[in-house]
Amino acid sequence: MSYFRKNEGVRKIMLQWLQQMKCSYAKKISELDTALKCDQVSLLWRQMGNDKFRANLVEESYCCYSKSVLYANHNGPMYPLALANRSASLLRMKRFKESLADVALAIESGYPAEQRHKLLLRRVDCHIELGQRSEARSALSSAIEHAKALNLSAIQTLEFEKHVKILEKKLDNPVCEINQDDEFQLPECHEGSNTDFVSASGAIELRRSETAGRHVVAKASARRGDVLFSEEPYAWVTLPAEEPACEMCCQTDINLVPCSRCSRSVYCGAQCRASASPAFHRWECAGAQFALFPTIGIAHLALRVLLLSANEGFPRIPRAFPEPKSAAELFQGYAKVDNIHIYKQDTPPFYRMFNLVTNFDKMNNNDYIQYALTATMLINYLEHFTTFFDYLPSKVPYRLSGGQLRLFAGALILRSLGQLVCNGHAALSLCTVEEDDGLSGRTITEREVRKATAIYPSAAMMNHSCDPNIINTFYKKRLIVRCASGLPAGAEVLNCYGPHRAREPAPRRQAQLRAQYMFTCACTACRDAERRDFALLFSAYVCQSCKSPVVLSGQRAQCRNCSAALQLDRALSIIDRAEDLALQGEQASSAEERCEKMYTAYRLKQQVWHRHHTSLRAAADRLARLHADLGDYSKSVELIKQNVQSLEYQFGSFSVEVAHELRKLSDVMLERIFKMPGHPDYRDWCLEAHKVIKKAVQLMELNYGHWEVLVKRLREQEAFVASLLAESRTPETADCVQPQFALQPEDMSVLQTGPVTWGPVVYTSKLGTRSFSIIRNLYRK
């Protein structure tokens, strides 16, 4: 690091590149996009929003108004106008709390007094809809007082009084009920918090050994779903996305509030924006303007480690060591600690971050040089585009020269890069994407999307297994680790760093782990001869003699069960015929013809592929959708049930894959109930649907947490089906189901949220490919 810092040629090239980036991106990119604030761009988006709003395209108008908010100069007239217009769209979308927030921010930002009476009445409306009657009356009085002070025309006065009367009538309506807040408590750690292992459960402990290094062991038994870690990250960065997350708390689906200087950083509210600015964004704003951070990938998180560490203040080294006079001596002092003791709750968090493994000693020299050059470039950025090094001396508890402070900062970024490649986590959220294939109408695909990359020093202590015994869930940026199954006392707590036994065979898993983590995996799934290549089963052919799986190796394959040879040419010929039929089915003009040809193709594939083949599941999924389109829900249900059984075999009964397939199954079952209420099997269908939905709720809560919107929707469906059963119950089944609350038949439309969620579900890795594909690909962009 010192070599590159002293090399003027390298530093000059880095500075030229940074200046070129600034000239290319820190400007108005087009008539509708700018990295800086521009009221002209904001006005164009607001005008488009007005057109959409007048056309009753409320959600589209909201998107336009959000763009207007993003680009408006915060000290100019466009910002409060954009906020006010967006609040109107939010009111129509029944997002009342967010509408209130926009009203308040518009007034705070100088919304014109002569138009403010309309905005104040909108605030009244929101309070009424939220059931906040006292707040509504107070807001109404304020609106009336404000209007009296204005010189309104006769027409304006008449319109205002008319609106007031409507609101007064709504206020006097006795049916108006208080809406409950959607607040909830996060789950607590099993056996309480652990004073010796910060952010960890009292049921686990951190140990150290020669063979396993630092690792996590259960000191008390735990059950499936018990929380083992609940940890906020040491550092995090959000990732570029069409629907951005808050840069401070990583919340998704936000009513964005932008940075006051740039148009590239957004937050979920003014509070998060105010917290982010002193912590890191004041040093990152310039880089965000000239698109630096999407270019450098994971190095952005390494920079964030430095900025957040400085914001908290670097701790002193242990008293046993002499006061450091250089960056190298300070580094040595931070490293000479007990790397188990630093996990006690009273230890500065910086020590836990600093002492994560880097694997620099095993790293390829080219990678190390690339990381060092990146760290040098970031120090150049901080030197020439920010005042960070004027601020840093007050945050380091020792007197170092300016050159040594820069060397210390660069070395910390370099060290963090090595640590993040080995220890970084992808913070995930679940989203749905609606698509239209032009043939069968809308489809919804669920995706786990990476909203952020973060570092969790306590959870990073878990070792890898290709067959993990934990599940990772996220609430905003908090990582919550649960038991995936019963965990006996003395068992090691094992995470999956990416390669999983159910997805890839052992040689491929081990190659990936060696490439990034520099070790050869020797977990049970890799050692066990029968389990190491379990994943190959799901691309296997079927033996024509005994129906056992036949794994293709080279150009010849033989059944391991009965020794019969696979006739590969015949098998490939049948698959070709099946694919041709499937293509004809996709191009067929009628749904009935599509279904017939796809069914024939599916039957041909069943002759060749083993019953758990991944492509066979995909064919069954497509056929199930066609049956549902035709209203033949029972055939659709049976095909999805087959896929549920196959997924349980591959991933386990409590896996996220099974959870999503059960959600799909419940959607089709509900469609059957809605469309065929007079069928003789109606009650049996309700009972079966209730059982499936209940199981889906259990699995979705386990894999995602009860705070997810999709879990709430499933709970509503569960309660609705329970109410149907309660209405139609017989003495024999009176005690089968107890509804949580009764819904009327007219509520059916509320629970029908759109088309069935078809798939297959698209997953990114859950944690750590979870590191491999996520983190390495980010850096190598």
PDB file of C-alpha atoms in Angstrom, residues 1 4 9 41 122 135 140 177 179 209 219 226 231 240-241 256 265 291 309 519 655-656 658 711 728 739:
ATOM      1  CA  MET A   1       0.000   0.000   0.000  1.00  0.00           C
ATOM      2  CA  PHE A   4       1.367   2.900  -4.458  1.00  0.00           C
ATOM      3  CA  GLY A   9       2.629   8.204 -11.602  1.00  0.00           C
ATOM      4  CA  VAL A  41     -35.903  18.312 -15.183  1.00  0.00           C
ATOM      5  CA  ARG A 122     -55.477  16.721   2.423  1.00  0.00           C
ATOM      6  CA  GLU A 135     -55.665  14.872  14.946  1.00  0.00           C
ATOM      7  CA  LEU A 140     -59.275  20.880  10.133  1.00  0.00           C
ATOM      8  CA  GLU A 177     -62.776   3.097  13.153  1.00  0.00           C
ATOM      9  CA  ASN A 179     -56.835   1.483  12.075  1.00  0.00           C
ATOM     10  CA  SER A 209      -9.412 -24.601  17.652  1.00  0.00           C
ATOM     11  CA  LYS A 219     -24.097 -24.928  24.271  1.00  0.00           C
ATOM     12  CA  ASP A 226     -35.134 -20.391  17.237  1.00  0.00           C
ATOM     13  CA  GLU A 231     -27.247  -8.477  14.242  1.00  0.00           C
ATOM     14  CA  PRO A 240     -28.289  -0.350  -7.765  1.00  0.00           C
ATOM     15  CA  ALA A 241     -31.876  -1.378  -8.513  1.00  0.00           C
ATOM     16  CA  LEU A 256     -38.194   8.206  -1.441  1.00  0.00           C
ATOM     17  CA  SER A 265     -28.928   8.805  -3.079  1.00  0.00           C
ATOM     18  CA  ALA A 291     -21.133   7.235 -10.756  1.00  0.00           C
ATOM     19  CA  SER A 309     -15.332   3.682  11.643  1.00  0.00           C
ATOM     20  CA  PHE A 519     -10.117 -23.861   1.566  1.00  0.00           C
ATOM     21  CA  SER A 655     -37.082 -25.001   2.559  1.00  0.00           C
ATOM     22  CA  VAL A 656     -37.779 -21.668   0.929  1.00  0.00           C
ATOM     23  CA  VAL A 658     -41.204 -25.509  -0.884  1.00  0.00           C
ATOM     24  CA  VAL A 711     -46.711 -13.381   4.892  1.00  0.00           C
ATOM     25  CA  SER A 728     -70.409 -23.883   6.287  1.00  0.00           C
ATOM     26  CA  PRO A 739     -61.295 -18.381  12.356  1.00  0.00           C
TER      27      PRO A 739
END
